[in-house]
C-alpha positions as semicolon CSV with decimal commas, in nm:
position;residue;x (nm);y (nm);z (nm)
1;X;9,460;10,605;5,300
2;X;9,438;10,841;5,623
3;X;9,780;10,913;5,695
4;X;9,713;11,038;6,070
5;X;9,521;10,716;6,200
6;X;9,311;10,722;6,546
7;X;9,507;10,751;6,830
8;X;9,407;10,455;7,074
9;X;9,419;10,689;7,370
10;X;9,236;10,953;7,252
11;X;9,006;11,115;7,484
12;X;8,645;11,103;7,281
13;X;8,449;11,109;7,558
14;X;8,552;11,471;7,663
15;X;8,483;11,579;7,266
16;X;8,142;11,796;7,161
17;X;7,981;11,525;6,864
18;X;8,033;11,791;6,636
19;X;8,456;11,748;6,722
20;X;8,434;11,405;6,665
21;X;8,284;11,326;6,366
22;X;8,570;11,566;6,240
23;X;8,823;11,385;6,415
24;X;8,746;11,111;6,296
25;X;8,658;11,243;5,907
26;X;8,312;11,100;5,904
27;X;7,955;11,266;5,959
28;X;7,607;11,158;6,034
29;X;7,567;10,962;5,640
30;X;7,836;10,739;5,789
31;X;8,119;10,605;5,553
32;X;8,111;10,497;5,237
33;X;8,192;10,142;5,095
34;X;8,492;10,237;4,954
35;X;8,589;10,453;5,232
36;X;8,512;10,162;5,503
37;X;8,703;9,922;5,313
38;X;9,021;10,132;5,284
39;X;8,972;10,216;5,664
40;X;8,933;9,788;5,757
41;X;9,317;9,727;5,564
42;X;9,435;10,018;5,757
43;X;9,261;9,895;6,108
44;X;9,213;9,585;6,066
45;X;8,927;9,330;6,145
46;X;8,722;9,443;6,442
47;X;8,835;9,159;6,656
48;X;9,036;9,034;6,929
49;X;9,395;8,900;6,867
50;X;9,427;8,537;6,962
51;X;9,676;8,555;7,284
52;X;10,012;8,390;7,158
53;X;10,020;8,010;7,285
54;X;10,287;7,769;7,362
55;X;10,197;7,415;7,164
56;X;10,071;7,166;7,344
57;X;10,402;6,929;7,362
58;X;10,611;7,252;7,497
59;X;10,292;7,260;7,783
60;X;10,329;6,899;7,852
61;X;10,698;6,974;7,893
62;X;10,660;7,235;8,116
63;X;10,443;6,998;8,374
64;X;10,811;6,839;8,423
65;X;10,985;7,124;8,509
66;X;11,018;7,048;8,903
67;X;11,328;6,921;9,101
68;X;11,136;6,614;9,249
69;X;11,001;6,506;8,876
70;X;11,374;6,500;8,791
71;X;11,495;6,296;9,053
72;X;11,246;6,058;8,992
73;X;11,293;6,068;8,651
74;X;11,654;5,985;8,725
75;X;11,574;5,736;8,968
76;X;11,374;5,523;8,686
77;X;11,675;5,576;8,463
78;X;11,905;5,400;8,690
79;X;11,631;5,116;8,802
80;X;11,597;5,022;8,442
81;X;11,998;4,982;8,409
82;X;11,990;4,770;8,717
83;X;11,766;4,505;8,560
84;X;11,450;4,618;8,772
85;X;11,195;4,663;8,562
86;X;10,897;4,680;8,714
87;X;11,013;4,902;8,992
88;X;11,118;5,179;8,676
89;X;10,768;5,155;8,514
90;X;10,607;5,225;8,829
91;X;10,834;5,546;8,873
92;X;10,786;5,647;8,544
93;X;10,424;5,585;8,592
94;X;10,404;5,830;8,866
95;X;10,578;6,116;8,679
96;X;10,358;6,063;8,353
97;X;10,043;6,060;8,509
98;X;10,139;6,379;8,718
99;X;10,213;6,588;8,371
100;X;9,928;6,430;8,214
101;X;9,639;6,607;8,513
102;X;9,804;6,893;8,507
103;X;9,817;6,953;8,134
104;X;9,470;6,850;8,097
105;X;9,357;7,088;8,345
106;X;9,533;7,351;8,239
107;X;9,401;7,268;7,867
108;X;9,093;7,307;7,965
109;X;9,131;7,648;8,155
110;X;9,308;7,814;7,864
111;X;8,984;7,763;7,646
112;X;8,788;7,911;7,944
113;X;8,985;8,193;7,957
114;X;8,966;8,230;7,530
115;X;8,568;8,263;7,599
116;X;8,656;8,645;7,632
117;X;8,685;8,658;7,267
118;X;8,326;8,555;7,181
119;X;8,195;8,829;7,406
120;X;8,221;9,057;7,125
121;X;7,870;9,082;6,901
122;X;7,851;8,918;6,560
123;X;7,637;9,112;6,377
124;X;7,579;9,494;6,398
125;X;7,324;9,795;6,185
126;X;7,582;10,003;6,050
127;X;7,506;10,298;5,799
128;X;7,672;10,286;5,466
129;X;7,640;10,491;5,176
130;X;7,339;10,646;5,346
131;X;7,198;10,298;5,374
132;X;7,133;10,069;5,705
133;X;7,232;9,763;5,644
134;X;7,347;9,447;5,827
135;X;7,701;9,382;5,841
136;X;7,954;9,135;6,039
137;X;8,090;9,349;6,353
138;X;8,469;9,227;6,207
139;X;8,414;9,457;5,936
140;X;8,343;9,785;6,154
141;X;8,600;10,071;6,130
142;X;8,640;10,403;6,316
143;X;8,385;10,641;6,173
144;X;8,096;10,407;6,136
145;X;7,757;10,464;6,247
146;X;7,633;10,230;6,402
147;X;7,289;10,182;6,530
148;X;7,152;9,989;6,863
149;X;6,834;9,882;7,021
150;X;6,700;9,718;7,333
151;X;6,857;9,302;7,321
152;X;7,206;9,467;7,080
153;X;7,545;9,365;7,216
154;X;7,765;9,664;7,155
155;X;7,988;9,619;6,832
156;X;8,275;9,822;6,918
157;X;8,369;10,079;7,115
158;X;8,049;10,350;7,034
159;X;8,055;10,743;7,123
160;X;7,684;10,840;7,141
161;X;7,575;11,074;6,881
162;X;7,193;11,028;6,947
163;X;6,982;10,803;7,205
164;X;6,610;10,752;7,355
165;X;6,605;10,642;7,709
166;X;6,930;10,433;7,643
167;X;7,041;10,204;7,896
168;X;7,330;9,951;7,888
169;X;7,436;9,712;8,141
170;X;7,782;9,760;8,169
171;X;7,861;9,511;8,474
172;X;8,096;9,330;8,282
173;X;8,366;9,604;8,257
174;X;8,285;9,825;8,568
175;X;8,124;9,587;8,777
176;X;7,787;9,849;8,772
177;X;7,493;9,610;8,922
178;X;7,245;9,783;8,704
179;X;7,214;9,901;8,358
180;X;7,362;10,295;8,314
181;X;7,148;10,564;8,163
182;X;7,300;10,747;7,905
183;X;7,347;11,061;7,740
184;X;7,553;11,224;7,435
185;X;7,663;11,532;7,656
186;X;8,102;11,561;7,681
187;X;8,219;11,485;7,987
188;X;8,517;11,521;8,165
189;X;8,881;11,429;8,001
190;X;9,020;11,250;8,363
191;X;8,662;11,072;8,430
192;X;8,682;10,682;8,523
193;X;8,497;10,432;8,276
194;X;8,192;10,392;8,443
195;X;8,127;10,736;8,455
196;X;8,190;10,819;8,057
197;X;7,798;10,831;8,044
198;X;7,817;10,950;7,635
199;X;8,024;10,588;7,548
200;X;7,884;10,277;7,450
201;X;8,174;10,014;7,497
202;X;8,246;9,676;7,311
203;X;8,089;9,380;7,519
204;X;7,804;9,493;7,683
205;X;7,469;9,520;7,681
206;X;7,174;9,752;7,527
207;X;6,859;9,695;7,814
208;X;6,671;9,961;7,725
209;X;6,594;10,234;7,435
210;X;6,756;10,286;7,142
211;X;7,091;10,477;7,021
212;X;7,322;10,575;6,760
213;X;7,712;10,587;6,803
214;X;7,989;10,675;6,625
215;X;8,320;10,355;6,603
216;X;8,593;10,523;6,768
217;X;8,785;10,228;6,869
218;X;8,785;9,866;6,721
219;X;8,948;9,544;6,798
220;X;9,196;9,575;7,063
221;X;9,196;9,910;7,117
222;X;8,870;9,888;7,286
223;X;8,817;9,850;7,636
224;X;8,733;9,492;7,626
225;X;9,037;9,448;7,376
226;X;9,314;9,592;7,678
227;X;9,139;9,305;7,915
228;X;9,219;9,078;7,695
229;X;9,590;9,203;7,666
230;X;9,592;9,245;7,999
231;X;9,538;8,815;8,031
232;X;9,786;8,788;7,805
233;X;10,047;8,919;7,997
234;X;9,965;8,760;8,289
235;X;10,290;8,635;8,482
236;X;10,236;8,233;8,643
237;X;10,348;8,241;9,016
238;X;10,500;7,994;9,268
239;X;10,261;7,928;9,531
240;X;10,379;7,856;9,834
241;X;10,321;7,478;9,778
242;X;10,558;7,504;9,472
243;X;10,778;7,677;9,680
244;X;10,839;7,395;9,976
245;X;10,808;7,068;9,710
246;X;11,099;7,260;9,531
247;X;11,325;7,308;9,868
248;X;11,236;6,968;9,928
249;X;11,342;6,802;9,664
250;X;11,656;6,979;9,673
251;X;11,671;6,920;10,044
252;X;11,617;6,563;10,012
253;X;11,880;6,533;9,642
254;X;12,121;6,675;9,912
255;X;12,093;6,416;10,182
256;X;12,067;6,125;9,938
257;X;12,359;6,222;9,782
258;X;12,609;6,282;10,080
259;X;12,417;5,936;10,247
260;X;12,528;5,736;9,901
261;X;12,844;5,861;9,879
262;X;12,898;5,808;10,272
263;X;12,790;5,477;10,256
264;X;13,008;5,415;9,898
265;X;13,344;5,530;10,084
266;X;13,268;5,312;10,407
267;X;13,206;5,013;10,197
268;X;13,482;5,009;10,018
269;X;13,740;5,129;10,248
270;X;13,610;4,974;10,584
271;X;13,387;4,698;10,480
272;X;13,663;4,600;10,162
273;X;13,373;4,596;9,934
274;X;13,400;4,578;9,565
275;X;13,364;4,894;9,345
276;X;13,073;4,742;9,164
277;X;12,914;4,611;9,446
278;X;12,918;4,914;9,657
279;X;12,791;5,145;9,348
280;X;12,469;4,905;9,312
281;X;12,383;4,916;9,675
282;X;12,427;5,297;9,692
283;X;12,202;5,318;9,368
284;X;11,986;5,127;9,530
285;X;11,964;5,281;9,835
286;X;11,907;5,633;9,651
287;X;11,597;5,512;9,486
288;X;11,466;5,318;9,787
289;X;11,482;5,679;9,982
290;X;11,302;5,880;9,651
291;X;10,948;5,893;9,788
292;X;10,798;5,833;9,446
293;X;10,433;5,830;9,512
294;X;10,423;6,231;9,689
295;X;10,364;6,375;9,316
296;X;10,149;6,192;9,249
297;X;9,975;6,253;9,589
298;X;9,988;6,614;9,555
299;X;9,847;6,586;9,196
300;X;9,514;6,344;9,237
301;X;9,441;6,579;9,615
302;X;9,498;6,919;9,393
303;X;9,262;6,745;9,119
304;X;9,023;6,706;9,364
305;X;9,019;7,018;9,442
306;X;9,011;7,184;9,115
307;X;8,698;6,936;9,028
308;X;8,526;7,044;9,316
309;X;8,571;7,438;9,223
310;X;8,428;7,354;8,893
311;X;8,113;7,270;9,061
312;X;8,106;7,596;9,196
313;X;8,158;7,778;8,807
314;X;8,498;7,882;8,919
315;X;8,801;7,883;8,710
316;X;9,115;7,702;8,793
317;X;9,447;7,794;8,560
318;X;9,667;7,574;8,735
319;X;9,673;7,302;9,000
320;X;9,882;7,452;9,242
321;X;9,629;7,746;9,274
322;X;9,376;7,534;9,466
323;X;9,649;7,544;9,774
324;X;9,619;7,897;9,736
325;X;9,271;7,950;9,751
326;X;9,272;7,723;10,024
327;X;9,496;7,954;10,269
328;X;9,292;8,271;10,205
329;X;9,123;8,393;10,505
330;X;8,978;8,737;10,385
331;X;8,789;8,779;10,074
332;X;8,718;9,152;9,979
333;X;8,471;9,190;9,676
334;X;8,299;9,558;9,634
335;X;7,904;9,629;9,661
336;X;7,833;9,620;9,298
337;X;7,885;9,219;9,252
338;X;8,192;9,237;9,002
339;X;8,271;8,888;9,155
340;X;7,943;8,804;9,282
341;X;7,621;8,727;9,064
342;X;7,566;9,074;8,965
343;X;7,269;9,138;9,228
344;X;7,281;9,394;9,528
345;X;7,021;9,246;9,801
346;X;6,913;9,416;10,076
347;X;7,013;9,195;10,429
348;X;6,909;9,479;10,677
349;X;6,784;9,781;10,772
350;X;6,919;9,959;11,066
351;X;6,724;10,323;11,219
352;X;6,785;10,518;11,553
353;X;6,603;10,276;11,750
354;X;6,580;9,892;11,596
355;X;6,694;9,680;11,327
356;X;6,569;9,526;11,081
357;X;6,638;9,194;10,920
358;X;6,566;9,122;10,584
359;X;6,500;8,780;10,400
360;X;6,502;8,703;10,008
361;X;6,823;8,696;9,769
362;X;6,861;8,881;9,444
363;X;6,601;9,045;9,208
364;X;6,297;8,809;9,336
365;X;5,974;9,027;9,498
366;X;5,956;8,735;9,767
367;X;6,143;8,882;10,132
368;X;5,997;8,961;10,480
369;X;6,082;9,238;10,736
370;X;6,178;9,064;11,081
371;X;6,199;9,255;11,381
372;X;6,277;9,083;11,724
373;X;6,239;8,748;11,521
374;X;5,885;8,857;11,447
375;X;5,753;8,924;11,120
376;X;5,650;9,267;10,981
């Protein structure tokens, strides 16, 4: 086994393909069997690690975690001791339905956001033993040739050893609107993705031509594999909804409280009330003031929401963020469509001395030139 493995960060872009097929101890024959197989058990599978998960009960837990939910909870505690039954279903009601939406939703966004890991191809042309053959793009390791053509998804993270009018549309990772041409020239060491013209990266697509690449990077040391990561370590927020319903509730545990025990003391002491008495009425009293139906309120309007966004194809983690989307004012995407539909269209056309306006949307021929409202 190679006892100096591939450094993740290692700058193969910037290398002459002569320096990289001896940094990487291959050469145009590609690997052997043998070799390839002792290179997978030192790599790995070429394939994304499966982001670590909480279970689903510790999810449904965490819908509860909210100072509100646990009054209420508390309030249905104490209406069940005091005989009324109904009443403590219909609180407990409230607070299971609640968890339930949100953990559903949030279900189904978490497989959403898995999708990532099918973006990598299945199937790749990799040369072995001085034969092409077919092979399962898990099984790639650094030093593989690998071979594309126009329709390929990229295997693995590729540094260009050969091409014919390659192009590959790399909108996916850079947000580039059309596909790239590329080349197998070195380029320079501090260059930004989209400009590494001689790599071929996991995920996207071959358009045009044909290629051949070295593997320098599989799994989740490609590109794709620090997005995914990257989701991974993704922090959950408050929003600023969260943010009041939590003062509230505390707010409102507050003034319950000091009301009860008001009330208690001026029972008993001014009004001669028994102890037992006085402690049902100020139960009471707390529970009639607990405005039980307001999480479930916020719940079905955030659903609503969130159901309404998935009409549009957009992607909703967590309840709470539809009241954040709903405060933005400003939304700043760049030219090249990263959170668009991938297509740069032409509105108008302004010269020294008129302007133009321009109908027609995307990559469809059909469009007019209107000048003064009048058609060109």
């Amino acid at each position: 086994m190679d006892q100096n493995p591939i450094r993740p960060d290692a700058k193969f872009h910037s290398f002459a393909v002569e320096e990289v097929f001896a940094q990487l101890k291959s050469s145009k024959e590609g690997l052997s069997l043998a070799e390839a197989e002792v290179r997978l058990n030192q790599y790995g599978p070429n394939r994304l690690s499966p982001t670590k998960k909480k279970s689903a009960f510790v999810r449904f837990l965490s819908q509860f975690q909210n100072v509100l939910i646990y009054v209420l909870l508390s309030a249905g505690a104490i209406t069940a001791i005091l005989g009324h039954t109904v009443d403590a279903i219909v609180i407990v009601s409230v607070v299971v339905i609640n968890s339930v939406i949100g953990f559903v939703q949030e279900g189904k966004a978490e497989k959403a956001l898995e999708a990532i890991r099918n973006i990598l191809s299945q199937q790749a042309t990799v040369l072995r033993d001085r034969k092409r053959i077919n092979s399962p793009a898990d099984r790639l390791v650094p030093g593989d040739i690998v071979f594309l053509q126009s329709g390929d998804k990229v295997p693995a993270d590729l540094r260009l050893v050969k091409i014919k009018d390659l192009r590959i549309d790399e909108a996916s990772l850079t947000g580039e609107s059309v596909p790239v041409d590329k080349s197998i020239e070195p380029v320079a060491e501090n260059v930004v993705l989209g400009d590494r013209s001689n790599m071929a990266f996991s995920g996207s697509l071959v358009t045009y031509g044909q290629g051949t690449g070295i593997v320098v990077l599989t799994g989740d040391n490609t590109e794709l594999g620090k997005i995914n990561q990257l989701l991974a370590k993704v922090q959950p927020l408050t929003t600023k909804l969260l943010v009041q319903m939590g003062e509230f509730g505390e707010k409102l545990t507050i003034a319950i409280s000091i009301i009860s025990v008001l009330v208690f003391g001026f029972g008993v002491i001014a009004r001669d009330y028994s102890f037992g008495e006085m402690f049902l009425a100020c139960v009471s009293l707390a529970v009639a003031a607990i405005p039980e139906g307001l999480p479930a309120i916020v719940t079905i309007t955030l659903a609503i929401g969130v159901q309404r966004m998935a009409k549009r194809h957009a992607i909703i983690r967590r309840l709470p963020a539809v009241e954040t989307l709903g405060s933005v004012t400003v939304i700043c995407s760049d030219k090249t469509g990263t959170l668009t539909r991938n297509e740069m269209t032409v509105q108008s056309v302004t010269t020294v001395d008129q302007s133009i306006k321009v109908t027609g949307s995307g990559y469809s021929p059909q469009g007019k030139f209107l000048l003064l409202d009048d058609e060109i």
